[in-house]
PDB file of C-alpha atoms in Angstrom:
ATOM      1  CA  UNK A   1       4.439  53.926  36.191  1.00 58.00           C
ATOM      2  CA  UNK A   2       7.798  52.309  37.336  1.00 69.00           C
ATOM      3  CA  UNK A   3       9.139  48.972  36.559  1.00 66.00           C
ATOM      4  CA  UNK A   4       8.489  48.084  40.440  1.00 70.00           C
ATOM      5  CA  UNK A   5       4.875  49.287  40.318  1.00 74.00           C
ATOM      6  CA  UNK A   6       4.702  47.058  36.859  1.00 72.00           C
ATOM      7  CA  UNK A   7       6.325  43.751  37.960  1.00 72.00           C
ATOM      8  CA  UNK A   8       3.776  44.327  41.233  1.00 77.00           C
ATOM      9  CA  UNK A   9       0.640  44.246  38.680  1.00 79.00           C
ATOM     10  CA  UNK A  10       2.146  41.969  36.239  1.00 75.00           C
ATOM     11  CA  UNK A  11       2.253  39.480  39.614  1.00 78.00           C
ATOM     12  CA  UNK A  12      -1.432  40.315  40.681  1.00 82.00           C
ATOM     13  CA  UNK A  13      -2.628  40.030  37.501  1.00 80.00           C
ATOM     14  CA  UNK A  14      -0.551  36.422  37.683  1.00 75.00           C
ATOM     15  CA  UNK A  15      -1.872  35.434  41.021  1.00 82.00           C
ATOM     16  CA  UNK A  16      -5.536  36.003  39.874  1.00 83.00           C
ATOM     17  CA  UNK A  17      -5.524  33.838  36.798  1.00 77.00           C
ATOM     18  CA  UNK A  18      -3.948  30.963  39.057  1.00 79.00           C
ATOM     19  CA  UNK A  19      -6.643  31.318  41.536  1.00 83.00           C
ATOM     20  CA  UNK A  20      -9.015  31.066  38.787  1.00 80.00           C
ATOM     21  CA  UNK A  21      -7.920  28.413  37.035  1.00 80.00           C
ATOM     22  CA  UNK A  22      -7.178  26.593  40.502  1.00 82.00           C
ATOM     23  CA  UNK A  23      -3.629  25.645  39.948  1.00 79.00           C
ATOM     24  CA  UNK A  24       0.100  26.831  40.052  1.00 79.00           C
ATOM     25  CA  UNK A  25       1.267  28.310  37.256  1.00 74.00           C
ATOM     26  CA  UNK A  26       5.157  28.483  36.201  1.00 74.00           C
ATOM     27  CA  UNK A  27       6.799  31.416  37.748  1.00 73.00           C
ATOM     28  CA  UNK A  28       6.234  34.763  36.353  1.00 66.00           C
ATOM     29  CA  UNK A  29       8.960  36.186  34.449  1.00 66.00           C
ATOM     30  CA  UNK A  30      10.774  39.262  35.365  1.00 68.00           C
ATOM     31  CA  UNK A  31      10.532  42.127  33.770  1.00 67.00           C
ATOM     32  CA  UNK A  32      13.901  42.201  32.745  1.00 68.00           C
ATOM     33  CA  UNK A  33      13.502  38.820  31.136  1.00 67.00           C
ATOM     34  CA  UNK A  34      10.679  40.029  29.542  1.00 66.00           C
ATOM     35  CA  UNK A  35      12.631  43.201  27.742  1.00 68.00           C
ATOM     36  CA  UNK A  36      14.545  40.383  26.033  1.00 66.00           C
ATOM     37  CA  UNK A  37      11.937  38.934  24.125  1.00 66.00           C
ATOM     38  CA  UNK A  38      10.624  41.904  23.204  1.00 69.00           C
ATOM     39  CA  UNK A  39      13.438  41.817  20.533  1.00 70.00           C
ATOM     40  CA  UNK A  40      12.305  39.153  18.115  1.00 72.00           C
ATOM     41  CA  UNK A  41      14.624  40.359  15.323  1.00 74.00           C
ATOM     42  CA  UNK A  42      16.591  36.977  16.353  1.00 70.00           C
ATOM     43  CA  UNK A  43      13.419  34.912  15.003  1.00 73.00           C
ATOM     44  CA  UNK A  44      13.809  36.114  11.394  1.00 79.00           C
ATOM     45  CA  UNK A  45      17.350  35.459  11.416  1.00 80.00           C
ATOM     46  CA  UNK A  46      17.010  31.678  12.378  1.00 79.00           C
ATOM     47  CA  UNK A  47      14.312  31.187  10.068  1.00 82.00           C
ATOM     48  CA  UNK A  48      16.621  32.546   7.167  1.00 83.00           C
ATOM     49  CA  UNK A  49      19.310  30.491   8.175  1.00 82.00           C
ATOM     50  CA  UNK A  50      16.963  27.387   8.721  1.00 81.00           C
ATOM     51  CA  UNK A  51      15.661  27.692   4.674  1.00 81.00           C
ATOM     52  CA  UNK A  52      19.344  28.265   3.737  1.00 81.00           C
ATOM     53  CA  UNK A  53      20.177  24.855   5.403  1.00 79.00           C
ATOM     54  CA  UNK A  54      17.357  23.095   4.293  1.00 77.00           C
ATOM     55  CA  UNK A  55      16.816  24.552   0.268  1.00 74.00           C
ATOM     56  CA  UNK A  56      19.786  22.739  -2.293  1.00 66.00           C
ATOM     57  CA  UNK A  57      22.367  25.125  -3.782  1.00 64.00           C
ATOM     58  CA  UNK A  58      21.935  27.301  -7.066  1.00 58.00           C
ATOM     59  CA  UNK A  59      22.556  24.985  -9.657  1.00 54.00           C
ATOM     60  CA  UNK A  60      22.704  21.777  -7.735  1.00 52.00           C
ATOM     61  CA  UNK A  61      19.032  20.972  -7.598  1.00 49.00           C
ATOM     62  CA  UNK A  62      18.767  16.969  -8.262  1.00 50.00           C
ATOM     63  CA  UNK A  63      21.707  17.222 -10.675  1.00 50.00           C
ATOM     64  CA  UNK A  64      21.721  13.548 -10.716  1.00 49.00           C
ATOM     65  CA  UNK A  65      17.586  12.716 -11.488  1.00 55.00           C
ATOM     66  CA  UNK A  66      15.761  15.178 -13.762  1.00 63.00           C
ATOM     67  CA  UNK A  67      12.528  16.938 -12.274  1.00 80.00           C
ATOM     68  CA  UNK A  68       9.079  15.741 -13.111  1.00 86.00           C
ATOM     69  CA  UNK A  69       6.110  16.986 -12.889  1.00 92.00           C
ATOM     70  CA  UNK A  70       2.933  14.373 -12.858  1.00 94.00           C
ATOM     71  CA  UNK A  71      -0.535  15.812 -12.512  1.00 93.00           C
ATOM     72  CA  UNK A  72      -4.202  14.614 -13.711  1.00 94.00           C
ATOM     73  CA  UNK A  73      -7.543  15.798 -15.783  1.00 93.00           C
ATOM     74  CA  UNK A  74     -10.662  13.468 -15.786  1.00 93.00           C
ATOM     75  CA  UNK A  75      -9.412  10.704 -18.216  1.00 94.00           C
ATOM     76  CA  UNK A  76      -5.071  11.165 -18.211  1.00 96.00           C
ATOM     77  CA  UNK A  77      -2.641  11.344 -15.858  1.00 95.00           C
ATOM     78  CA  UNK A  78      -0.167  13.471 -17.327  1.00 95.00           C
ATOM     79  CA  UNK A  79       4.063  13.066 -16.664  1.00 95.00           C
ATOM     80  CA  UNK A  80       6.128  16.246 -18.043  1.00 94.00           C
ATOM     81  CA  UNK A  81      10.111  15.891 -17.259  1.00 91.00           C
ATOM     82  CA  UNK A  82      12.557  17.752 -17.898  1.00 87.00           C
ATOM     83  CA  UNK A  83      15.769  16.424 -19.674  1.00 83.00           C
ATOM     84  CA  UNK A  84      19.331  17.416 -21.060  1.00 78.00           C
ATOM     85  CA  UNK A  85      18.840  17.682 -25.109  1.00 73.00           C
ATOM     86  CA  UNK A  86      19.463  14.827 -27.191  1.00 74.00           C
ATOM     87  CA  UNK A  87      18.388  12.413 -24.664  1.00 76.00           C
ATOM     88  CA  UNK A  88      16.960   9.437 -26.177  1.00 83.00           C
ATOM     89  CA  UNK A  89      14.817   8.149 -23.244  1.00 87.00           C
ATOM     90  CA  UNK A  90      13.366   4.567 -23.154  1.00 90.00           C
ATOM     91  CA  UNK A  91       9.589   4.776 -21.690  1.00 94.00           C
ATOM     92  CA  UNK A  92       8.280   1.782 -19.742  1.00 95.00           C
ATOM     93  CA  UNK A  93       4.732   1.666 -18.334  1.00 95.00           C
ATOM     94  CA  UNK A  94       3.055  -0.342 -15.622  1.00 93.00           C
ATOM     95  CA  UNK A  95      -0.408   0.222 -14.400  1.00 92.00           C
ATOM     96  CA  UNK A  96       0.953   2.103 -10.974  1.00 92.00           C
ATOM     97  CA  UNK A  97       4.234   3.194 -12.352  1.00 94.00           C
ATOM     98  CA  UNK A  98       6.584   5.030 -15.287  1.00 95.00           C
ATOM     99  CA  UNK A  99       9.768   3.460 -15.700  1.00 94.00           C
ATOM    100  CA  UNK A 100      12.118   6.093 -17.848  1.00 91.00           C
ATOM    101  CA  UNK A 101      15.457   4.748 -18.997  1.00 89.00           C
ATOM    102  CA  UNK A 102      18.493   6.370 -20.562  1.00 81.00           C
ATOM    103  CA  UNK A 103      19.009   9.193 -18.698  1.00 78.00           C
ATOM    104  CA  UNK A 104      22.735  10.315 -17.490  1.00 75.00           C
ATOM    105  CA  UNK A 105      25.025   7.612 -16.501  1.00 76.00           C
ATOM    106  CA  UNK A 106      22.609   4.963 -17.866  1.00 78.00           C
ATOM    107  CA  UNK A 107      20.517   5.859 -15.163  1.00 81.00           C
ATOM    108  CA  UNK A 108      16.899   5.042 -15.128  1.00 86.00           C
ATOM    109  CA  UNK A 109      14.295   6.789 -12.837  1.00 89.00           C
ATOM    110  CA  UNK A 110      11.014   5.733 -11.508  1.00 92.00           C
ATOM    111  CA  UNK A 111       7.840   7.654 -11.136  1.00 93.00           C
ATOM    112  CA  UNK A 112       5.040   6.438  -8.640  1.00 94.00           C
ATOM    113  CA  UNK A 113       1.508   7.254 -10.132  1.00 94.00           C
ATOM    114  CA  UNK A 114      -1.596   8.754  -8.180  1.00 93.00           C
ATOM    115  CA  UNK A 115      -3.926   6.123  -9.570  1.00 92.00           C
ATOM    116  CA  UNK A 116      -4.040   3.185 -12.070  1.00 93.00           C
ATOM    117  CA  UNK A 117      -3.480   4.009 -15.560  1.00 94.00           C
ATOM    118  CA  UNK A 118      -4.034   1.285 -19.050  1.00 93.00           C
ATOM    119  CA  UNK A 119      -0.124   1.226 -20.466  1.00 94.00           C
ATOM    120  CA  UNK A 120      -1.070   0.320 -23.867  1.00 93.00           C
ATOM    121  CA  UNK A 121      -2.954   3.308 -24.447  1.00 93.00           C
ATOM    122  CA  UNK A 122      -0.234   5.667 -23.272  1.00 95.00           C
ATOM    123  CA  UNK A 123       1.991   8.318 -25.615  1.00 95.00           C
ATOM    124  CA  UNK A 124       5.031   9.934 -25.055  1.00 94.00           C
ATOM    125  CA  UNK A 125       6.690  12.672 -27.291  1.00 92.00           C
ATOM    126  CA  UNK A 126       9.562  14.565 -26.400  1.00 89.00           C
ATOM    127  CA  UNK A 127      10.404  18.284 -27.356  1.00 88.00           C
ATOM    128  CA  UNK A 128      12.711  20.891 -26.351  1.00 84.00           C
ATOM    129  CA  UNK A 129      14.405  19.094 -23.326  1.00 84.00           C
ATOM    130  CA  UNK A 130      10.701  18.151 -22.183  1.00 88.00           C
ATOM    131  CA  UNK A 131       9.743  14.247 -22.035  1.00 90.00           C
ATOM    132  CA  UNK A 132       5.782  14.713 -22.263  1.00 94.00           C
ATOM    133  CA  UNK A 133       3.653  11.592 -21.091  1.00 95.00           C
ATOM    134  CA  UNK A 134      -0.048  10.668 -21.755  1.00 96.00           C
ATOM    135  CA  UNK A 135      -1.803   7.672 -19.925  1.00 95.00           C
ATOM    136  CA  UNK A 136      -5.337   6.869 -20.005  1.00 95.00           C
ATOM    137  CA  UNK A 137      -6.586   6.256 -16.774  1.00 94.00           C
ATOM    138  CA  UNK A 138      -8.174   3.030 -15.771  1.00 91.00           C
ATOM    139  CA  UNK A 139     -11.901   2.857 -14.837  1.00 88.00           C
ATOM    140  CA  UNK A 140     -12.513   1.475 -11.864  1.00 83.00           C
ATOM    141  CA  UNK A 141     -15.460  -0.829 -11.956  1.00 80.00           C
ATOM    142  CA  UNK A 142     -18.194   0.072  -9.206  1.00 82.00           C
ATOM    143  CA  UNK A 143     -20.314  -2.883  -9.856  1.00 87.00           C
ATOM    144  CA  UNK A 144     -20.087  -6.028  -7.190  1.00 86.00           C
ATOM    145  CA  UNK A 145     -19.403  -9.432  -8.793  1.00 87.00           C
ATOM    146  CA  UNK A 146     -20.841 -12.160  -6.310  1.00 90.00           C
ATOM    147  CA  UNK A 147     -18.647 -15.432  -5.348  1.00 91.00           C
ATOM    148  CA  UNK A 148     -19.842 -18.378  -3.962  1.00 91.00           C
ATOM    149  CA  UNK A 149     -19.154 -19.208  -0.879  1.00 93.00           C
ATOM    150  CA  UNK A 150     -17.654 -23.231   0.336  1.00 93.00           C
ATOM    151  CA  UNK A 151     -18.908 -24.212   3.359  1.00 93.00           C
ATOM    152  CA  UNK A 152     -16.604 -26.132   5.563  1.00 89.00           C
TER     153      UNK A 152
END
């Protein structure tokens, strides 16, 4: 079959699946058009060069603010960050937050919790470059307590 006799069935083929879906479609394209996307070795190549854009440089990954790690079990929530040696890190707790101190530059960082935690009860050790800490989480009370209600 010829590219004529091809682009001719290609445009029947077009023309019937307007007619059944009862409106004007965009034009067909031509078969010479359609040769160039039959290529598609350009798609890997932007894709590569859209992950080399968007992914930091060997070596510079957060140079500034160590990498943490915070994930939970039934009763902890668990923070695990990794630190130059010899730090000597101050640890600050909240109920919805970790406050760490002492870092490079007198920096201090702050790490957003995925649910309430009691600060008192929280540990922290620190090991081999790796700041390690424990929270207990807080129970969350599923019973109603009833208030009166003033009338106006």
């Amino acid at each position: 079959m010829n590219r004529k006799d091809n682009d001719n069935q290609n445009r029947s083929r077009w023309e019937a699946l307007e007619s059944l879906l009862g409106t004007k479609l965009p034009a067909l394209p031509s078969s010479e058009h359609m040769d160039l996307w039959k290529d598609t070795s350009w798609v890997g190549d932007y894709v590569q060069n859209m992950l080399e854009k968007s992914m930091p440089k060997k070596g510079m990954i957060n140079a500034f603010q160590p990498q943490e790690e915070v994930f939970q079990t039934h009763n902890y929530v668990i923070v695990k960050i990794n630190m130059e040696n010899n730090s000597n890190p101050i640890v600050k707790i909240r109920a919805d937050q970790v406050k760490i101190d002492g870092l490079r530059n007198n920096k201090s960082q702050i790490i957003r919790l995925p649910c309430h935690v009691i600060p008192h009860l929280s540990r922290a050790s620190y090991k081999d470059g790796i700041l390690q800490i424990k929270m207990r989480k807080k129970k969350i009370s599923t019973a109603y307590h009833e208030v009166s209600v003033r009338y106006l």
